[in-house]
Coordinates of C-alpha atoms and ligand atoms in Angstrom, one line a residue:
X1 CA 0.0 0.0 0.0
X2 CA 1.4 3.4 -1.0
X3 CA -0.6 6.2 0.5
X4 CA -0.1 10.0 0.7
X5 CA -1.3 12.3 3.5
X6 CA -1.7 15.7 2.1
X7 CA -3.1 19.1 3.0
X8 CA -6.2 20.2 1.1
X9 CA -6.0 23.9 1.9
X10 CA -3.4 26.5 2.9
X11 CA -1.5 24.3 5.2
X12 CA -1.7 23.7 9.0
X13 CA -4.6 21.4 8.6
X14 CA -3.2 18.9 11.1
X15 CA -1.3 16.7 8.8
X16 CA 1.4 15.9 11.4
X17 CA -1.2 14.5 13.9
X18 CA -2.8 12.4 11.2
X19 CA 0.5 11.0 9.9
X20 CA 1.5 10.2 13.5
X21 CA -1.8 8.4 13.9
X22 CA -1.7 6.5 10.6
X23 CA 2.0 5.8 10.6
X24 CA 1.6 2.9 13.0
X25 CA -0.1 1.0 10.2
X26 CA 2.8 1.7 7.7
X27 CA 6.4 0.4 7.5
X28 CA 7.9 3.6 6.0
X29 CA 7.0 7.3 6.3
X30 CA 8.6 9.5 3.6
X31 CA 8.7 13.3 3.4
X32 CA 8.9 14.3 -0.3
X33 CA 9.2 18.1 -0.5
X34 CA 9.9 21.3 1.4
X35 CA 12.3 22.3 4.2
X36 CA 12.0 23.5 7.7
X37 CA 9.7 26.4 6.8
X38 CA 6.6 24.8 8.4
X39 CA 6.0 22.8 11.5
X40 CA 4.0 19.7 12.1
X41 CA 2.7 19.4 15.7
X42 CA 2.5 15.9 17.1
X43 CA 1.0 15.1 20.5
X44 CA 1.5 11.5 21.8
X45 CA 3.0 9.6 24.7
X46 CA 6.2 11.6 24.3
X47 CA 4.3 14.9 24.9
X48 CA 3.8 17.7 22.4
X49 CA 6.5 18.4 19.9
X50 CA 7.0 20.1 16.6
X51 CA 8.7 18.5 13.6
X52 CA 10.0 20.7 10.8
X53 CA 12.2 18.3 8.8
X54 CA 12.0 14.9 10.3
X55 CA 9.0 12.8 9.0
X56 CA 6.1 12.5 11.5
X57 CA 6.5 8.7 11.8
X58 CA 9.6 9.1 14.0
X59 CA 7.8 8.5 17.2
X60 CA 6.4 5.2 16.0
X61 CA 8.8 2.3 16.9
X62 CA 9.8 0.2 13.9
X63 CA 8.8 2.8 11.3
X64 CA 11.5 3.8 8.9
X65 CA 11.5 7.5 8.1
X66 CA 12.8 8.8 4.8
X67 CA 13.7 12.3 3.9
X68 CA 13.4 12.3 0.1
X69 CA 15.2 13.9 -2.8
X70 CA 12.5 16.5 -3.2
X71 CA 13.4 18.1 0.2
X72 CA 15.7 21.0 0.9
X73 CA 17.6 20.3 4.2
X74 CA 19.1 23.0 6.4
X75 CA 21.6 20.6 8.1
X76 CA 22.1 22.9 11.1
X77 CA 18.4 22.9 11.8
X78 CA 18.2 19.1 11.3
X79 CA 21.0 18.5 13.8
X80 CA 19.1 20.7 16.3
X81 CA 15.8 18.9 15.6
X82 CA 17.3 15.5 16.0
X83 CA 18.7 16.6 19.4
X84 CA 15.3 18.0 20.5
X85 CA 13.5 14.8 19.5
X86 CA 16.1 12.6 21.3
X87 CA 15.7 14.8 24.4
X88 CA 12.1 13.7 24.8
X89 CA 13.1 10.0 24.5
X90 CA 12.6 9.3 20.9
X91 CA 15.4 7.3 19.3
X92 CA 16.8 8.6 16.0
X93 CA 19.3 6.2 14.3
X94 CA 20.6 5.6 10.8
X95 CA 18.1 2.7 10.7
X96 CA 15.0 4.8 11.4
X97 CA 16.0 8.0 9.7
X98 CA 17.3 7.8 6.2
X99 CA 18.3 10.8 4.2
X100 CA 18.4 10.8 0.4
X101 CA 21.8 11.6 -1.1
X102 CA 19.9 13.5 -3.7
X103 CA 18.2 15.9 -1.3
X104 CA 19.4 19.5 -1.6
X105 CA 21.3 21.3 1.2
X106 CA 19.8 24.6 2.3
X107 CA 22.9 26.7 3.0
X108 CA 23.3 29.7 5.4
X109 CA 23.5 32.0 2.4
X110 CA 20.0 30.8 1.3
X111 CA 18.7 32.0 4.6
X112 CA 20.6 35.2 4.3
X113 CA 19.2 35.8 0.8
X114 CA 15.7 35.1 1.9
X115 CA 16.0 37.8 4.6
X116 CA 17.7 40.3 2.2
X117 CA 15.0 39.8 -0.5
X118 CA 12.0 40.2 1.9
X119 CA 13.6 43.3 3.3
X120 CA 14.0 44.7 -0.2
X121 CA 10.3 43.9 -1.0
X122 CA 9.2 45.6 2.2
X123 CA 5.4 45.7 2.4
X124 CA 5.1 43.7 -0.9
X125 CA 6.9 40.7 0.6
X126 CA 5.6 37.1 0.1
X127 CA 5.5 36.5 3.9
X128 CA 8.5 34.2 3.7
X129 CA 9.5 32.4 6.9
X130 CA 13.2 33.4 6.2
X131 CA 14.3 29.8 6.2
X132 CA 15.9 30.1 2.7
X133 CA 13.4 28.0 0.9
X134 CA 12.8 30.0 -2.3
X135 CA 16.5 30.8 -2.8
X136 CA 17.5 27.1 -2.3
X137 CA 14.9 25.8 -4.7
X138 CA 15.9 28.5 -7.2
X139 CA 19.5 27.3 -7.0
X140 CA 18.4 23.6 -7.3
X141 CA 16.8 24.4 -10.7
X142 CA 19.8 26.6 -11.6
X143 CA 21.8 23.4 -10.9
X144 CA 23.9 25.4 -8.5
X145 CA 23.5 23.6 -5.2
X146 CA 25.1 21.0 -3.0
X147 CA 23.2 17.7 -2.3
X148 CA 23.4 15.6 0.8
X149 CA 25.5 13.0 -1.1
X150 CA 28.2 15.6 -1.6
X151 CA 29.0 15.3 2.1
X152 CA 30.1 11.7 1.4
X153 CA 33.0 13.0 -0.9
X154 CA 35.2 15.3 1.1
X155 CA 37.9 15.1 -1.6
X156 CA 35.7 17.1 -4.1
X157 CA 33.6 19.1 -1.6
X158 CA 36.0 22.1 -1.2
X159 CA 36.2 22.6 -4.9
X160 CA 32.4 22.5 -5.3
X161 CA 31.9 24.9 -2.4
X162 CA 34.5 27.4 -3.8
X163 CA 32.7 27.4 -7.2
X164 CA 29.3 27.9 -5.6
X165 CA 30.4 30.7 -3.3
X166 CA 32.2 32.6 -6.1
X167 CA 29.0 32.4 -8.2
X168 CA 26.7 33.2 -5.3
X169 CA 28.6 36.3 -4.2
X170 CA 28.9 37.5 -7.8
X171 CA 25.3 37.0 -8.8
X172 CA 23.3 37.8 -5.6
X173 CA 24.8 38.2 -2.2
X174 CA 26.9 41.3 -3.1
X175 CA 24.0 42.6 -5.3
X176 CA 22.2 43.3 -2.0
X177 CA 25.2 45.3 -0.8
X178 CA 26.2 42.5 1.5
X179 CA 29.9 41.8 2.0
X180 CA 29.6 38.2 0.7
X181 CA 30.2 34.8 2.1
X182 CA 33.5 32.8 2.3
X183 CA 34.3 29.2 1.3
X184 CA 36.0 28.7 4.7
X185 CA 33.0 29.5 6.7
X186 CA 30.8 27.3 4.6
X187 CA 33.3 24.4 4.8
X188 CA 33.3 24.8 8.6
X189 CA 29.5 24.8 8.7
X190 CA 29.3 21.7 6.5
X191 CA 31.8 19.9 8.7
X192 CA 30.1 20.8 11.9
X193 CA 26.5 19.9 10.9
X194 CA 27.1 17.6 8.0
X195 CA 29.4 15.1 9.6
X196 CA 26.9 13.9 12.2
X197 CA 24.4 13.2 9.5
X198 CA 26.7 11.1 7.3
X199 CA 25.6 7.7 8.7
X200 CA 22.0 8.6 7.7
X201 CA 22.7 9.5 4.0
X202 CA 22.0 6.8 1.4
X203 CA 20.7 6.3 -2.1
X204 CA 17.2 5.7 -0.9
X205 CA 15.8 4.7 -4.3
X206 CA 17.0 1.0 -4.5
X207 CA 16.3 0.5 -0.8
X208 CA 12.7 1.9 -1.1
X209 CA 12.1 0.0 -4.4
X210 CA 13.2 -3.3 -2.8
X211 CA 11.0 -2.6 0.3
X212 CA 8.0 -1.9 -2.0
X213 CA 8.6 -5.0 -4.0
X214 CA 8.7 -7.0 -0.7
X215 CA 5.2 -5.6 0.0
X216 CA 6.2 -3.0 2.6
X217 CA 3.8 0.0 2.9
X218 CA 4.8 3.6 2.5
X219 CA 3.1 6.7 3.8
X220 CA 4.1 9.8 2.0
X221 CA 4.0 13.0 4.1
X222 CA 3.4 16.4 2.5
X223 CA 4.3 19.8 3.9
X224 CA 1.9 22.7 3.5
X225 CA -1.4 22.5 1.6
X226 CA -2.5 22.2 -2.0
X227 CA -3.0 25.9 -2.3
X228 CA 0.8 26.4 -1.6
X229 CA 1.8 24.1 -4.5
X230 CA 4.1 26.1 -6.8
X231 CA 2.1 25.2 -9.9
X232 CA -1.5 24.8 -8.7
X233 CA -1.5 27.1 -5.6
X234 CA -1.9 30.8 -5.1
X235 CA 1.3 31.7 -6.9
X236 CA 3.5 33.6 -6.0
X237 CA 2.2 33.2 -2.4
X238 CA 3.1 29.5 -2.7
X239 CA 5.9 27.5 -1.5
X240 CA 8.7 26.8 -4.0
X241 CA 8.1 23.1 -4.6
X242 CA 5.3 20.8 -5.7
X243 CA 3.6 19.5 -2.6
X244 CA 0.6 17.8 -4.2
X245 CA 0.2 14.0 -4.0
X246 CA 1.1 13.3 -7.6
X247 CA 4.6 14.4 -6.8
X248 CA 4.9 12.2 -3.7
X249 CA 6.6 9.2 -5.3
X250 CA 9.0 11.5 -7.3
X251 CA 10.1 13.5 -4.3
X252 CA 10.4 10.5 -2.1
X253 CA 12.7 8.7 -4.5
X254 CA 10.5 6.1 -6.2
X255 CA 9.2 8.0 -9.2
X256 CA 7.8 4.9 -11.1
X257 CA 5.5 3.9 -8.2
X258 CA 1.8 4.6 -8.2
X259 CA -0.2 5.8 -5.2
X260 CA -2.9 3.5 -4.0
X261 CA -4.6 6.1 -1.8
X262 CA -4.6 9.8 -1.1
X263 CA -5.9 11.0 2.3
X264 CA -6.6 14.7 2.3
X265 CA -6.5 16.7 5.5
X266 CA -8.9 19.6 5.8
X267 CA -9.8 21.6 8.9
X268 CA -13.4 22.2 10.1
X269 CA -12.6 25.9 9.4
X270 CA -9.8 27.7 7.5
X271 CA -6.5 29.3 8.4
X272 CA -3.7 30.8 6.4
X273 CA -0.3 32.0 7.4
X274 CA 1.3 35.0 5.7
X275 CA 0.4 37.0 2.7
X276 CA -1.8 36.2 -0.4
X277 CA -5.4 35.9 -1.3
X278 CA -7.5 34.2 1.4
X279 CA -11.1 34.9 0.2
X280 CA -13.0 33.5 3.2
X281 CA -11.0 35.5 5.8
X282 CA -12.8 36.8 8.9
X283 CA -11.7 40.0 10.6
X284 CA -12.0 41.7 13.9
X285 CA -13.6 40.1 16.9
X286 CA -15.1 37.3 14.9
X287 CA -11.6 36.3 13.7
X288 CA -10.1 36.7 17.2
X289 CA -12.6 34.4 18.7
X290 CA -12.0 31.6 16.1
X291 CA -8.2 32.1 16.3
X292 CA -8.1 31.9 20.1
X293 CA -10.5 28.8 20.1
X294 CA -8.3 27.0 17.5
X295 CA -4.9 28.2 18.9
X296 CA -4.1 29.4 15.4
X297 CA -0.5 30.6 15.8
X298 CA 2.3 29.3 13.4
X299 CA 4.0 26.1 14.7
X300 CA 7.3 27.1 13.2
X301 CA 7.1 30.9 13.6
X302 CA 4.5 31.7 16.3
X303 CA 2.8 34.1 13.8
X304 CA -0.9 34.6 14.3
X305 CA -2.7 32.8 11.5
X306 CA -5.4 34.5 9.4
X307 CA -8.6 32.6 10.0
X308 CA -12.0 32.1 8.3
X309 CA -14.8 29.5 8.1
X310 CA -14.7 26.4 6.0
X311 CA -14.3 27.4 2.4
X312 CA -16.2 25.1 0.0
X313 CA -14.7 26.5 -3.2
X314 CA -11.1 26.2 -2.0
X315 CA -11.7 22.8 -0.4
X316 CA -13.3 21.3 -3.5
X317 CA -10.4 22.5 -5.6
X318 CA -7.9 21.1 -3.1
X319 CA -9.7 17.7 -3.2
X320 CA -9.6 17.8 -7.0
X321 CA -5.9 18.6 -7.5
X322 CA -4.8 16.3 -4.7
X323 CA -6.9 13.5 -6.2
X324 CA -8.1 12.8 -2.6
X325 CA -9.9 9.5 -2.0
X326 CA -11.0 10.4 1.5
X327 CA -10.8 13.3 3.9
X328 CA -9.7 13.6 7.5
X329 CA -11.6 16.6 9.0
X330 CA -9.6 18.0 11.9
X331 CA -10.4 20.3 14.8
X332 CA -14.2 19.8 14.8
X333 CA -14.1 20.5 18.6
X334 CA -13.0 24.1 17.9
X335 CA -16.4 24.9 16.4
X336 CA -18.3 23.9 19.6
X337 CA -18.7 27.6 20.5
X338 CA -21.0 28.3 17.5
X339 CA -24.8 28.1 17.5
X340 CA -24.7 28.7 13.8
X341 CA -21.4 27.6 12.1
X342 CA -20.4 30.2 9.4
X343 CA -19.3 28.7 6.0
X344 CA -18.1 30.2 2.8
X345 CA -20.2 28.5 0.1
X346 CA -19.1 30.3 -3.0
X347 CA -17.2 33.3 -4.3
X348 CA -18.4 36.4 -6.1
X349 CA -16.3 38.0 -8.8
X350 CA -17.5 41.2 -10.6
X351 CA -21.0 40.6 -9.3
X352 CA -21.2 37.0 -10.5
X353 CA -21.3 33.9 -8.3
X354 CA -18.4 31.6 -8.8
X355 CA -18.1 28.0 -7.6
X356 CA -14.7 27.0 -9.0
X357 CA -11.4 28.2 -7.6
X358 CA -10.1 31.1 -9.7
X359 CA -6.5 31.9 -10.6
X360 CA -4.4 35.1 -10.5
X361 CA -6.1 38.4 -10.7
X362 CA -9.6 36.8 -10.6
X363 CA -8.8 35.3 -7.3
X364 CA -7.6 38.7 -6.0
X365 CA -11.0 40.1 -6.9
X366 CA -13.0 37.3 -5.4
X367 CA -15.3 38.1 -2.4
X368 CA -16.8 35.5 -0.1
X369 CA -20.4 34.4 -0.2
X370 CA -21.0 33.4 3.4
X371 CA -23.9 31.3 4.8
X372 CA -24.2 29.1 7.9
X373 CA -25.0 25.6 9.0
X374 CA -26.7 24.7 12.3
X375 CA -24.1 24.4 15.1
X376 CA -23.8 21.5 17.6
X377 CA -22.8 24.0 20.3
X378 CA -21.5 21.4 22.8
X379 CA -18.3 19.7 23.8
X380 CA -17.4 16.9 21.4
X381 CA -13.9 16.2 22.7
X382 CA -14.9 12.8 24.3
X383 CA -16.6 11.5 21.1
X384 CA -14.8 8.4 19.8
X385 CA -17.6 6.7 17.8
X386 CA -20.0 8.0 15.2
X387 CA -22.9 7.4 17.6
X388 CA -21.2 9.7 20.2
X389 CA -21.4 12.7 17.8
X390 CA -24.4 15.0 18.2
X391 CA -26.8 15.0 15.3
X392 CA -25.9 18.6 14.4
X393 CA -22.2 17.6 14.2
X394 CA -23.0 14.7 11.9
X395 CA -25.0 17.1 9.7
X396 CA -22.0 19.5 9.6
X397 CA -19.8 16.6 8.5
X398 CA -22.4 15.6 5.8
X399 CA -22.4 19.2 4.6
X400 CA -18.6 19.1 4.3
X401 CA -18.7 15.8 2.4
X402 CA -21.2 17.3 -0.1
X403 CA -19.5 20.6 -0.4
X404 CA -16.0 19.1 -0.9
X405 CA -17.2 16.2 -3.0
X406 CA -15.2 13.7 -1.0
X407 CA -15.9 11.1 1.7
X408 CA -15.0 12.2 5.2
X409 CA -13.3 9.1 6.8
X410 CA -11.8 10.6 10.0
X411 CA -13.0 13.4 12.2
X412 CA -10.6 14.7 14.9
X413 CA -12.0 16.2 18.1
X414 CA -8.8 17.0 20.0
X415 CA -5.0 17.2 19.4
X416 CA -4.1 13.9 21.0
X417 CA -3.4 10.8 18.9
X418 CA -6.6 9.0 20.0
X419 CA -8.9 12.0 19.9
X420 CA -10.7 11.1 16.7
X421 CA -13.7 9.2 15.2
X422 CA -13.4 6.8 12.3
X423 CA -16.6 7.5 10.4
X424 CA -16.4 4.1 8.7
X425 CA -16.2 2.0 11.9
Ligands
GDP501 P1 0.2 20.6 10.2 O1 1.4 21.4 9.7 O2 -0.8 20.4 9.1 O3 0.7 19.3 10.8 O4 -0.6 21.4 11.3 P2 0.0 22.2 12.5 O5 0.8 21.4 13.4 O6 0.6 23.5 12.1 O7 -1.4 22.7 13.2 C1 -2.3 21.8 13.7 C2 -2.6 22.2 15.1 O8 -3.8 21.8 15.6 C3 -1.6 21.6 16.1 O9 -1.4 22.5 17.2 C4 -2.3 20.3 16.6 O10 -1.9 19.9 17.9 C5 -3.7 20.9 16.6 N1 -4.7 19.9 16.4 C6 -4.7 18.9 15.5 N2 -5.9 18.2 15.5 C7 -6.7 18.8 16.4 C8 -8.0 18.6 16.8 O11 -8.8 17.8 16.4 N3 -8.5 19.5 17.8 C9 -7.7 20.5 18.4 N4 -8.3 21.3 19.3 N5 -6.5 20.7 17.9 C10 -5.9 19.9 17.0

């Protein structure tokens, strides 16, 4: 079984907790894109912790975690993250954490360039997390980057670094009026943070292919949501990689394999970090109330998230481009405060109702068409079976199923691993 767990909306849908839950049924969990620019929050027997780079299967004993070729890895951050995870009693070894030798290294100068460019853009910035993601993906496609496998060849590393640093200073760093970076400092950084990772670095492709052939199951873990995909998202307010499910086998290292199942994660309401069009956005007290109830502050950055009700237009689009077979609807408990649950059922552009997700300038012009669904208005955190859910909650779940055109399989009612209802049970 090859399955992907992907975000249907703008990210922060609760993918980490769903992967943590589902991972116990899989042999391998593979991250296939992105870097440390977003956090996945996991709450289980080890407490509450946030993973930025390490796949969310790490807390499940016996699960092999793979960081695929589609990822960009800040090795300094990864060393810190491994230490934090070990501190809470989770074992991280070359056996349970394997890093693709084809994954790209996110260098200190990528972080620097991210900051310099957002400063230059000022109020027109993209809302970058300053983790170097756009610059490093840019360099990957310019074929001017180091890959994790380069750390295995110290004899040629210095020459590669010198060439990269010369080009980087010439083409960009000094262009911002910065003094430039030196090969010596980069070599020191690579030595300090790259050396401890060497035992984890392998060519994951033959290993994963052999595992799949043997019948082992793989869970592919996405970072961010469908609307942040570089091609199908709200460009340029997207991430810099393809995060949709179709890319999962490619970014994980087994491009010829086909997915058996796509589980889409969508929240019972909407949230969005950073800039860009977010049609269903609520403002003022209404927004503050929902933000507080849902604890909507960035896992990686602490930034308050923009919030809104469930967005039928964006969710249907997310389901479609992800090819989702079923949905996990998270954070239903957060809506217990509402007598009437607000929803965004359509958009309006130039006075016309629109039911499909628009692109570019049309999206910028879109206004929300709000309506509401009867609320359940009571605590649902103890619900574990369908029969425990109040009728109104079941009707809200039915509404989401119809509006998103996808079966809701799981409904989560709290952050803990077991706080969920399997609607098919
Ligand atoms: P991810 O990046 O998609 O994994 O999502 P985040 O970790 O950024 O955000 C999800 C947040 O919601 C985390 O703080 C989770 O602990 C929390 N969470 C997940 N599921 C539920 C739920 O069903 N109810 C509540 N109240 N919180 C949840």
